[in-house]
PDB file of C-alpha atoms in Angstrom:
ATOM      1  CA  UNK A   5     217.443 -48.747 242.390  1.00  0.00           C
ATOM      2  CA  UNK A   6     215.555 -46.784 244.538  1.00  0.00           C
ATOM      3  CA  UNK A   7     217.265 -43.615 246.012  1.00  0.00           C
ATOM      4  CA  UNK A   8     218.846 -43.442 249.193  1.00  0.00           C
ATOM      5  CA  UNK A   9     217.788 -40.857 252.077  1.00  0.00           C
ATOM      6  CA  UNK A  10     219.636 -40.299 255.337  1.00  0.00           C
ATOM      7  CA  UNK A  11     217.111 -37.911 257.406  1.00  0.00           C
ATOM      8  CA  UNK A  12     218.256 -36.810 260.761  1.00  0.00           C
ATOM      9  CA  UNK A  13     215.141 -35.389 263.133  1.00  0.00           C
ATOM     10  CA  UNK A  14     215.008 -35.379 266.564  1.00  0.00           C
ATOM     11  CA  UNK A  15     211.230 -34.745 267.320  1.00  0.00           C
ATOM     12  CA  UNK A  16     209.897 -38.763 267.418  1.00  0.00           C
ATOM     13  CA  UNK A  17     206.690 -37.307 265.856  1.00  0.00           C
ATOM     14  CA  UNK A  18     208.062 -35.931 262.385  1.00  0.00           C
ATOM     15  CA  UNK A  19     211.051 -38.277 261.499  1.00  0.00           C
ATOM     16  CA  UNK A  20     208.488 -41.144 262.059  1.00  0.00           C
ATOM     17  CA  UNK A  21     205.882 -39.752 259.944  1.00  0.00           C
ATOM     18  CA  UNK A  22     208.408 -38.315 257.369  1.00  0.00           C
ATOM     19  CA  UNK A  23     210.632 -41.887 257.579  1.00  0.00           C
ATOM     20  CA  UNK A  24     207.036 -43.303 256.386  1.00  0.00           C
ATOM     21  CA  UNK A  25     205.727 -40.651 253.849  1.00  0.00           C
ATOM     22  CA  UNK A  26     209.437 -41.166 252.225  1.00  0.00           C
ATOM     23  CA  UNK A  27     209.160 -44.409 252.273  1.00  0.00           C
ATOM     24  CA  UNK A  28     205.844 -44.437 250.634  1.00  0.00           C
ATOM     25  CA  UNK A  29     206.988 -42.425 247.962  1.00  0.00           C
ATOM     26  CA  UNK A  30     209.481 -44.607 246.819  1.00  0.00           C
ATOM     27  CA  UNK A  31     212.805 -43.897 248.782  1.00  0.00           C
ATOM     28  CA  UNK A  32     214.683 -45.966 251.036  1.00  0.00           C
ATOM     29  CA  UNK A  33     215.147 -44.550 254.373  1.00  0.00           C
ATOM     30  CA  UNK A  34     217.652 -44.744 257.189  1.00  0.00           C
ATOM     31  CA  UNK A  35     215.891 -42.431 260.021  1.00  0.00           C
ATOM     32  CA  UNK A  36     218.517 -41.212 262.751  1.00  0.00           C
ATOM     33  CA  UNK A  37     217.816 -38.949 266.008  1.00  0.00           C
ATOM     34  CA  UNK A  38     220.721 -36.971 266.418  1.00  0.00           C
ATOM     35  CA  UNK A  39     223.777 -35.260 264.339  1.00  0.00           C
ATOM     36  CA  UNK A  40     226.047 -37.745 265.549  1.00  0.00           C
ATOM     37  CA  UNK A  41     224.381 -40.679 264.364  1.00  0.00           C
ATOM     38  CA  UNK A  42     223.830 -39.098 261.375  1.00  0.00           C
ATOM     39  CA  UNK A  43     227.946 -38.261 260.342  1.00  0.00           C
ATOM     40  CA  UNK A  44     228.298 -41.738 261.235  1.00  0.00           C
ATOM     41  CA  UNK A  45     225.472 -43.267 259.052  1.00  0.00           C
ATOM     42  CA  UNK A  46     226.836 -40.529 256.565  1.00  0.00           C
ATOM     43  CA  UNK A  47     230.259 -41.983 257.231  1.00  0.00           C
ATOM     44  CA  UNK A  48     229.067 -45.730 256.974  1.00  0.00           C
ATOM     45  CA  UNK A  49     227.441 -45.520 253.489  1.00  0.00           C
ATOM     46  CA  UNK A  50     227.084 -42.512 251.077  1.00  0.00           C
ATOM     47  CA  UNK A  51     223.244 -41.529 250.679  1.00  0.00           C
ATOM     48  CA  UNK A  52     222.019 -40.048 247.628  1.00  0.00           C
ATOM     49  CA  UNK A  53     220.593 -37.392 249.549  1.00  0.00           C
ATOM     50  CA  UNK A  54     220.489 -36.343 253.670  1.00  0.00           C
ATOM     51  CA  UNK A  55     217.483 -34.333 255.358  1.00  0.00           C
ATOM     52  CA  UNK A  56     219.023 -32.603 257.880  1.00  0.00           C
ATOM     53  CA  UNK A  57     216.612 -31.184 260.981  1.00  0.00           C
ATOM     54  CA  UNK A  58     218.981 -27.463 262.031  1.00  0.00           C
ATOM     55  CA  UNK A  59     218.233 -27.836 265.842  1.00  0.00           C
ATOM     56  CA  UNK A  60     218.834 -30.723 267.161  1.00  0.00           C
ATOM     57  CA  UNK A  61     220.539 -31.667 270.560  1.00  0.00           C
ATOM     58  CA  UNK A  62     224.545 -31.893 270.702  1.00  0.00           C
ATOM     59  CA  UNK A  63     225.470 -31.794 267.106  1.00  0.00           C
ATOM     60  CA  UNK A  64     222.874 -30.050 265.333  1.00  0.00           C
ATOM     61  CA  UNK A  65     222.221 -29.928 261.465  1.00  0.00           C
ATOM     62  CA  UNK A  66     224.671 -26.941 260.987  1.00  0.00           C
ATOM     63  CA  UNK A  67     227.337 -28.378 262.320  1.00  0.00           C
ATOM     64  CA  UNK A  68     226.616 -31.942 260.174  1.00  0.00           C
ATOM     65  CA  UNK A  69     226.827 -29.983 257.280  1.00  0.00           C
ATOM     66  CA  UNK A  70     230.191 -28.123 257.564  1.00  0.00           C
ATOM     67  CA  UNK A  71     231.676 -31.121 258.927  1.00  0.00           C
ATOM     68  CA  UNK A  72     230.216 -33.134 255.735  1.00  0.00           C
ATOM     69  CA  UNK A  73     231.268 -30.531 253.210  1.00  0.00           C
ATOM     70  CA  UNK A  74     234.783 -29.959 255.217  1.00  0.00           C
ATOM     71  CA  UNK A  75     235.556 -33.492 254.114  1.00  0.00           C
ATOM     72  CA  UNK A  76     234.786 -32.402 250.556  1.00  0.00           C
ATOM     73  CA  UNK A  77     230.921 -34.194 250.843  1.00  0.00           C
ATOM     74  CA  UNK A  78     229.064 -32.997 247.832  1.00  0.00           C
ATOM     75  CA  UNK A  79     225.973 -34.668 248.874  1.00  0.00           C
ATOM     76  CA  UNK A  80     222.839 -32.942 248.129  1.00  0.00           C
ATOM     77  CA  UNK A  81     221.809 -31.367 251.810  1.00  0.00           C
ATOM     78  CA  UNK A  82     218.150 -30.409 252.374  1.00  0.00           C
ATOM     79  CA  UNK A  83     217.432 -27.974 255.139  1.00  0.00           C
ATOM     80  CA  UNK A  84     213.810 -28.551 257.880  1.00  0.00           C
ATOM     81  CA  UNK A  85     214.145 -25.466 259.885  1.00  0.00           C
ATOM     82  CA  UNK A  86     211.516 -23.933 262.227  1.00  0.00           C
ATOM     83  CA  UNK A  87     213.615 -20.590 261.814  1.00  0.00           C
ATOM     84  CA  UNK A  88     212.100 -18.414 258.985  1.00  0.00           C
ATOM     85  CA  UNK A  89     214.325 -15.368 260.116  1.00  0.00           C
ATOM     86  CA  UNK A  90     216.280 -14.352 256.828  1.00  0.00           C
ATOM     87  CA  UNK A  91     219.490 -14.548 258.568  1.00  0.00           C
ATOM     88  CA  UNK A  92     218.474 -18.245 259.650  1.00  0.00           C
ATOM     89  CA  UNK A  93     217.891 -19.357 256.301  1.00  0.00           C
ATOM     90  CA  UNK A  94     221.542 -17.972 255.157  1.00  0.00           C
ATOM     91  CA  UNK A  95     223.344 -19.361 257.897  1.00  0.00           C
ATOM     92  CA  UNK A  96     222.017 -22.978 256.381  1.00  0.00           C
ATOM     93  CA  UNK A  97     223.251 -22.116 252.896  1.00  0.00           C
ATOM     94  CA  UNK A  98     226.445 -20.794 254.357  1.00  0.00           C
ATOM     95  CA  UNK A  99     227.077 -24.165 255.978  1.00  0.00           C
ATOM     96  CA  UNK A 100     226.872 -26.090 252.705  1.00  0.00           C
ATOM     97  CA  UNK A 101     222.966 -26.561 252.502  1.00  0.00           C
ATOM     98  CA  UNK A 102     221.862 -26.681 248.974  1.00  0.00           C
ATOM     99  CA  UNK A 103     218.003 -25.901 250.422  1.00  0.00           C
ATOM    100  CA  UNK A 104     215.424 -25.629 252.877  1.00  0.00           C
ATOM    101  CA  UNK A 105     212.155 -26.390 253.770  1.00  0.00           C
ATOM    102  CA  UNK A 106     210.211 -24.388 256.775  1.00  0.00           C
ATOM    103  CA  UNK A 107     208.412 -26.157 260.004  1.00  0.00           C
ATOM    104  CA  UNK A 108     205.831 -26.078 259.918  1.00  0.00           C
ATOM    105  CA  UNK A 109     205.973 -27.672 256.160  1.00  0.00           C
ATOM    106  CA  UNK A 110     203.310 -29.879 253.630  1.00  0.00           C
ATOM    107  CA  UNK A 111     205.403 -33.593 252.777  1.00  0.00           C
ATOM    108  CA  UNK A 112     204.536 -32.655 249.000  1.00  0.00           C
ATOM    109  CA  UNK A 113     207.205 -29.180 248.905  1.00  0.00           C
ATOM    110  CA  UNK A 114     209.433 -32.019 250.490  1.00  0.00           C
ATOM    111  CA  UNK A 115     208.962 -34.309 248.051  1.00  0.00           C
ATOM    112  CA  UNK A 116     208.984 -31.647 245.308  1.00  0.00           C
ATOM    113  CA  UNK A 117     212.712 -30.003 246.777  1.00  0.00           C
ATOM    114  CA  UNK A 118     214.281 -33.414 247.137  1.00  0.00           C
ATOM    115  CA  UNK A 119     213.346 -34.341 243.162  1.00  0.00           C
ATOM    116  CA  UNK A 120     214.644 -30.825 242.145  1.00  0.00           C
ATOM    117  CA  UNK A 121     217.970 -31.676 244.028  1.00  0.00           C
ATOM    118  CA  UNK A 122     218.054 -35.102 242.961  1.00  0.00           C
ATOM    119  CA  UNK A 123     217.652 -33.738 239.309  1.00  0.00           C
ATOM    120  CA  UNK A 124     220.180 -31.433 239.670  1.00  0.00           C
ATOM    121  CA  UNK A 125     222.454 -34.365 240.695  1.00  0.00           C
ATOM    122  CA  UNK A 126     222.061 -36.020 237.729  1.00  0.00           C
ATOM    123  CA  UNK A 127     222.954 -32.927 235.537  1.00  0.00           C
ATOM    124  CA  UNK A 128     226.101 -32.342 237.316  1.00  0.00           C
ATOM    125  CA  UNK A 129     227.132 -35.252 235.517  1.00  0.00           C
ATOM    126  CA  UNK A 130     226.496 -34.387 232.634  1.00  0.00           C
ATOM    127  CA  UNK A 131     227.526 -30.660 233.225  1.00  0.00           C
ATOM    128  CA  UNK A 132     225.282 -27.759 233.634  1.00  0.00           C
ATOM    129  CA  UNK A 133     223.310 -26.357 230.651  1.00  0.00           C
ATOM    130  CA  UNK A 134     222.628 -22.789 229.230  1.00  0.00           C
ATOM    131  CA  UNK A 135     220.235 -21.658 227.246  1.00  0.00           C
ATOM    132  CA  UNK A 136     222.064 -20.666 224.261  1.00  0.00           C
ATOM    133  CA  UNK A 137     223.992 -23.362 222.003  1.00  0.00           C
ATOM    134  CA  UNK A 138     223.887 -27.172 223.115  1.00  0.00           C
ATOM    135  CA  UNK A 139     227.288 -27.436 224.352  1.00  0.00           C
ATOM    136  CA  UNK A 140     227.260 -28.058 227.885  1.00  0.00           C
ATOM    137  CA  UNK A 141     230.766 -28.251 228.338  1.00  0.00           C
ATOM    138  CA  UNK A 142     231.618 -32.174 229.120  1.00  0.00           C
ATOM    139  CA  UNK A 143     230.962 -34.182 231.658  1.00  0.00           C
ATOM    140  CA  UNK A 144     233.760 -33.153 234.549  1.00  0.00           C
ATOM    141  CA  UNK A 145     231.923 -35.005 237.574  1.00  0.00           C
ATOM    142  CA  UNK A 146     231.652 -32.963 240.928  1.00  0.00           C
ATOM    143  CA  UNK A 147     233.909 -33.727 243.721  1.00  0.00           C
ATOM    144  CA  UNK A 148     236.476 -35.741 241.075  1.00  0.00           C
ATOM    145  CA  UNK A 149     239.521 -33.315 242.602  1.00  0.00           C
ATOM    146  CA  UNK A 150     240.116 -31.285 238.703  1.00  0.00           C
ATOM    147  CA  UNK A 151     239.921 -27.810 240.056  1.00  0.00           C
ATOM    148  CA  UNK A 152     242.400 -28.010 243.300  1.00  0.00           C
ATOM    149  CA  UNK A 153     239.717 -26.162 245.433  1.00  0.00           C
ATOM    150  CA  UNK A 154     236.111 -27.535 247.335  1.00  0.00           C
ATOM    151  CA  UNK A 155     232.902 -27.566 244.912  1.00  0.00           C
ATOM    152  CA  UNK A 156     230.700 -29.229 247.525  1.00  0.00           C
ATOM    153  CA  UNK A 157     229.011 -25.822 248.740  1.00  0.00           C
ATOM    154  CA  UNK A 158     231.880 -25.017 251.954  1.00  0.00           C
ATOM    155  CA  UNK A 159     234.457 -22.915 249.637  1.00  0.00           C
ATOM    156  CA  UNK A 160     236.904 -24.118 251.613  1.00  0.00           C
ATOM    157  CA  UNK A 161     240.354 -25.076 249.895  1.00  0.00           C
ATOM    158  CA  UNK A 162     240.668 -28.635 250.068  1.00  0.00           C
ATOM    159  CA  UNK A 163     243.910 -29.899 252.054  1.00  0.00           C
ATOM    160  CA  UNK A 164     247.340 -29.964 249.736  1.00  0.00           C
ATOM    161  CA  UNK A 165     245.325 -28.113 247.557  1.00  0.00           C
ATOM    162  CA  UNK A 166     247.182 -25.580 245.015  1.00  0.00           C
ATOM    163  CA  UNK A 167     247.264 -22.371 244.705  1.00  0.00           C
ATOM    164  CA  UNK A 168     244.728 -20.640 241.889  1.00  0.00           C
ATOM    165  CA  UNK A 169     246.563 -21.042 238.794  1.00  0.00           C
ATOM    166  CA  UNK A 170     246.665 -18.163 236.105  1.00  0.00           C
ATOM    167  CA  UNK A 171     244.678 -18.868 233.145  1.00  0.00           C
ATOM    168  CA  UNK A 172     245.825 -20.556 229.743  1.00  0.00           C
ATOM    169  CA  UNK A 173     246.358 -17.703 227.240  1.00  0.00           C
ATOM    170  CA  UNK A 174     245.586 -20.867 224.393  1.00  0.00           C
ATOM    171  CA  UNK A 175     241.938 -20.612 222.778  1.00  0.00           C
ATOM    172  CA  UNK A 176     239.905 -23.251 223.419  1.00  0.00           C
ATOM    173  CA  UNK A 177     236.346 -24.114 222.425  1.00  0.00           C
ATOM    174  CA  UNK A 178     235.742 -26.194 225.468  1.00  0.00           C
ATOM    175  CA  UNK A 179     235.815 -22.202 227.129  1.00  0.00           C
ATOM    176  CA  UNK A 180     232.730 -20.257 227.847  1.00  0.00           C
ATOM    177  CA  UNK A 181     233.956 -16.096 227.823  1.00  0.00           C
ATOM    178  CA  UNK A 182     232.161 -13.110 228.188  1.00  0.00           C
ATOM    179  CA  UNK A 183     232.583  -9.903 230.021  1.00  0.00           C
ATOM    180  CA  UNK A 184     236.135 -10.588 230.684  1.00  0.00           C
ATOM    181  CA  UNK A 185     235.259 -13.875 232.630  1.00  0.00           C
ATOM    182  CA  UNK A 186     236.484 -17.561 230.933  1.00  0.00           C
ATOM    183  CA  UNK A 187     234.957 -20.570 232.065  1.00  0.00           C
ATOM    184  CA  UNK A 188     236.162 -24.000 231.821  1.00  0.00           C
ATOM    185  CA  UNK A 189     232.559 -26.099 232.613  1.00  0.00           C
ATOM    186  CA  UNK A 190     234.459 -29.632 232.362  1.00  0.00           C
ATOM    187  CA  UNK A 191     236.836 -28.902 235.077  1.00  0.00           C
ATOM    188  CA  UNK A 192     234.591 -26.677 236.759  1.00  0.00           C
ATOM    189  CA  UNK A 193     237.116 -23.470 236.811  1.00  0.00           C
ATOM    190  CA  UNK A 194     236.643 -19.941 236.128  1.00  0.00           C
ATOM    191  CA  UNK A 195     238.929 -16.553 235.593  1.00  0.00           C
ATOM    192  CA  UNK A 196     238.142 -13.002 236.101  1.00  0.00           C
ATOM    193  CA  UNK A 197     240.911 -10.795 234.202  1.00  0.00           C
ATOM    194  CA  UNK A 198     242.934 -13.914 233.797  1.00  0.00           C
ATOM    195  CA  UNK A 199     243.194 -14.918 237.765  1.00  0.00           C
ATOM    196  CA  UNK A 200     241.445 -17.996 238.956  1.00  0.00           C
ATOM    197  CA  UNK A 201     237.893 -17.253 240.848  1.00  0.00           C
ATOM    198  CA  UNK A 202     237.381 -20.037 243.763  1.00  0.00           C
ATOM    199  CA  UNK A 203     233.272 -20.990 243.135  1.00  0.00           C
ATOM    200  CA  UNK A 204     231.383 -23.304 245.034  1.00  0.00           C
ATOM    201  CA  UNK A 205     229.130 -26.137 242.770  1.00  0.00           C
ATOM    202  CA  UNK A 206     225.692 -23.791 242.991  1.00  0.00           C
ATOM    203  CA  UNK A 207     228.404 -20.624 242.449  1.00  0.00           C
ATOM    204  CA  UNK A 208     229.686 -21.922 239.359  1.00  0.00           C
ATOM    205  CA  UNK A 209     226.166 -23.142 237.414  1.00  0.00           C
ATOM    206  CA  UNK A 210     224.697 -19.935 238.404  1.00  0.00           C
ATOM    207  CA  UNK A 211     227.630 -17.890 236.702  1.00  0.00           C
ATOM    208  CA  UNK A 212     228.254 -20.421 234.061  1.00  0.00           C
ATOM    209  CA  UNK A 213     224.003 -19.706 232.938  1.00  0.00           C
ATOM    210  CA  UNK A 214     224.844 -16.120 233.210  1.00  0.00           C
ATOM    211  CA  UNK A 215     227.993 -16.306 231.338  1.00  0.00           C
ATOM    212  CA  UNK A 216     226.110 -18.436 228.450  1.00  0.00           C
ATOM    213  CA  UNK A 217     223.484 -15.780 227.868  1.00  0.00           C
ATOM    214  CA  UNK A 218     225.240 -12.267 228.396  1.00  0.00           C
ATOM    215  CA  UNK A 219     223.210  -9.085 227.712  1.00  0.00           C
ATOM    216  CA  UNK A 220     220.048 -11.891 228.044  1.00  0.00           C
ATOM    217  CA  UNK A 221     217.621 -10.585 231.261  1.00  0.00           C
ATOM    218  CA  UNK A 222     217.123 -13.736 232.741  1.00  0.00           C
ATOM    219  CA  UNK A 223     214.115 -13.209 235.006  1.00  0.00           C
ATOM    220  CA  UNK A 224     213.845 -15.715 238.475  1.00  0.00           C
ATOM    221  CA  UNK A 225     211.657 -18.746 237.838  1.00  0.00           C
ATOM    222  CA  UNK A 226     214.278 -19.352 234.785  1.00  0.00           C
ATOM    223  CA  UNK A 227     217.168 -19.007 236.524  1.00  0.00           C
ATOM    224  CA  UNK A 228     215.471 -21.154 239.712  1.00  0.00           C
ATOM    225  CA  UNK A 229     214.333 -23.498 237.192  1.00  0.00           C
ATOM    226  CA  UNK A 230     217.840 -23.702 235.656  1.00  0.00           C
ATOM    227  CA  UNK A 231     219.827 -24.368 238.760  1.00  0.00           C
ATOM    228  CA  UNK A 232     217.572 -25.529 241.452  1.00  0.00           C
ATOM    229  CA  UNK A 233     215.155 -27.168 239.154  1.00  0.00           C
ATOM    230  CA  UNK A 234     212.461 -25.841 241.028  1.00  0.00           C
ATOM    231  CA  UNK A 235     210.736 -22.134 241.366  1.00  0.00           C
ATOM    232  CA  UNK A 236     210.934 -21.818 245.274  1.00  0.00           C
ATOM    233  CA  UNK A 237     208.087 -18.301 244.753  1.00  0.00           C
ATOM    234  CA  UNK A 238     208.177 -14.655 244.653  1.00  0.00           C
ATOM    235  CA  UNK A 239     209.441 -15.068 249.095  1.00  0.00           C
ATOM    236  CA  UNK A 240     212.688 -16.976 248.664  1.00  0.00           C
ATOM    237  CA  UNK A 241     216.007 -15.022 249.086  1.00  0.00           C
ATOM    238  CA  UNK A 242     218.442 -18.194 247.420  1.00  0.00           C
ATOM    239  CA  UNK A 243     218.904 -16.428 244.631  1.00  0.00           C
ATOM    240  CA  UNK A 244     219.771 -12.811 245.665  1.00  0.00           C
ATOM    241  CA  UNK A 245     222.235 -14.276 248.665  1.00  0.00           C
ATOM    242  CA  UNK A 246     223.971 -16.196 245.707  1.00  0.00           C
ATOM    243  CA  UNK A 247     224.213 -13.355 243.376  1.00  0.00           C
ATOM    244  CA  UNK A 248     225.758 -11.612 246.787  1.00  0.00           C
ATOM    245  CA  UNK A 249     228.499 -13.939 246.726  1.00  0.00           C
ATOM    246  CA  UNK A 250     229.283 -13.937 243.053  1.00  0.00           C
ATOM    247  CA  UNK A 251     229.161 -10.210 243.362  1.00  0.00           C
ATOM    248  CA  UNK A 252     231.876 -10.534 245.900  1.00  0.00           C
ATOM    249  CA  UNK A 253     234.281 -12.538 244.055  1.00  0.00           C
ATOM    250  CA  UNK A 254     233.697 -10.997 241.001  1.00  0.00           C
ATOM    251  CA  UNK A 255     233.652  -7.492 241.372  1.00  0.00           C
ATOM    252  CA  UNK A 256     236.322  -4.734 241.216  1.00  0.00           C
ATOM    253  CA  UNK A 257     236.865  -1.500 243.255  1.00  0.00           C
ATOM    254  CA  UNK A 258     235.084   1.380 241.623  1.00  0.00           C
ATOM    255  CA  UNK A 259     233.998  -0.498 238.513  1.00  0.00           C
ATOM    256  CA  UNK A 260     230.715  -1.449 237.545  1.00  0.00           C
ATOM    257  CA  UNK A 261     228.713  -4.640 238.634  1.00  0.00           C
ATOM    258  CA  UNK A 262     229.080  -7.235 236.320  1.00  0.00           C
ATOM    259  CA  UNK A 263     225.950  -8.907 237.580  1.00  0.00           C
ATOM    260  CA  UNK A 264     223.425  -6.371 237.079  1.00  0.00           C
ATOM    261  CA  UNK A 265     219.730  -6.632 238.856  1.00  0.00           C
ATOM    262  CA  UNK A 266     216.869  -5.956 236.759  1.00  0.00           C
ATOM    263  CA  UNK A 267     213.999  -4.660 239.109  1.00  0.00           C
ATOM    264  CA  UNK A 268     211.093  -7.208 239.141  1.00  0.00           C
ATOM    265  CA  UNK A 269     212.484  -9.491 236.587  1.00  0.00           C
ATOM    266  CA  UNK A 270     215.998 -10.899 237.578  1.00  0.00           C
ATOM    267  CA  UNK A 271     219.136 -10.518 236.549  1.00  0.00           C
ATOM    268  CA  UNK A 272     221.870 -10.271 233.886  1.00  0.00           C
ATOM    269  CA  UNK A 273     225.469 -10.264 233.200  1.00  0.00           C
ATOM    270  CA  UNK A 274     227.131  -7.032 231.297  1.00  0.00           C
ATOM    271  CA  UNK A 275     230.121  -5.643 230.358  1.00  0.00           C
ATOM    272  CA  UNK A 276     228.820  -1.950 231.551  1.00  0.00           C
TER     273      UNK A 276
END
């Protein structure tokens, strides 16, 4: 079956010639004009992937993609912006965007960012993998409701949701533990000190990686490679904003960084 592609652009010019370079390539289309049209196409039948243009008229892609992952929407989101201010490019990930792709832009990086998401669609069922050991953890499948809070990108609590529970003092081998952390990759939880840490989908894989191969440096095209299944270059920011917001969840008052930045290779989880 070929894979399904809602794309929402309102300049005539580019969703026409994008609608037919997809199309080309192998994907089945529906092309839409506005944000409106595309929560209801959205709405009307689950695509396997949306292309969201960030300004359009009335509802623009922002506001499609809070609204989407508000609902609890896991859907792979890709970003076309003609804003390459940092802050831009953060305000799209904030909203739920999984990437983005910069006006003016060559249809092969599309291509090449939609089969990275795509791919790491079809790990999330199978659960993310490290690159220590060969167990992944299960097969927990994103969006199925296990953890209580939103793993669709939003970090919002999902309605009647309960609160973070405490962490089973019972060993397990289905946990991954290091650094005082314990994560739980088939239902997609984590602990810091024994309390529950709320992580988005991209929050979790990242830590989960880091978590699998404490004390290891593991320098950016890995990790990119790893959880966005594609090296996005020496320019992109993606990976320091979402080290910024593990850093925030994670960390303690007046102790040390658990993730730890190793200048001009990456990064890498430790104790001290």
């Amino acid at each position: 079956m070929p894979r399904t592609v809602l794309l929402a652009e309102d300049d005539r010019a580019i969703r026409h010639a994008l609608e037919r370079a997809l199309t080309l390539e192998g994907y089945r289309v529906t092309a839409v004009a506005d944000g409106t049209e595309a929560l209801a196409q959205a709405h009307a039948g689950r695509p396997d992937v949306l292309v969201l243009d960030v300004m359009m008229p009335g509802v623009d892609g922002l506001q499609v993609c809070r609204e989407l992952r508000a609902e609890g929407d896991s859907t792979p989101i890709l970003m076309l912006t003609a804003l390459v201010e940092t802050a831009d490019r953060i305000a799209g990930l904030d909203a739920g965007a999984d990437d983005y792709v910069v006006k003016p832009f060559d249809v092969e990086e599309v291509f090449a960012r939609l089969r990275a998401l795509l791919r790491r669609t079809g790990r999330e069922e199978a659960g993310p993998g490290g690159l220590q050991g060969s167990d992944t953890g299960g097969s927990g499948t994103e969006g199925s409701g296990t953890t209580g809070f939103d793993t669709s990108g939003s970090g919002t609590a999902r309605p009647g949701a309960a609160e973070p529970a405490r962490e089973p003092d019972a060993p397990d081998a289905r946990y991954v533990e290091a650094a005082g952390l314990r994560m739980d990759p088939r239902a997609r939880r984590a602990w810091r000190d024994g309390h529950e840490v709320e992580l988005t989908r991209t929050e979790f894989e990242l830590l989960e990686l880091l978590v699998r191969n404490a004390g290891i440096v593991l320098d950016h095209s890995t990790i990119y490679d790893r959880i966005w299944g594609y090296d996005f270059g020496p320019g992109s920011k993606n990976l320091a904003v979402y080290v910024g917001y593990l850093r925030r969840k994670l960390d303690r008052p007046g102790a040390p960084q658990l993730i730890q930045t190793v200048r001009g290779v990456g990064y890498v989880l430790r104790e001290d």
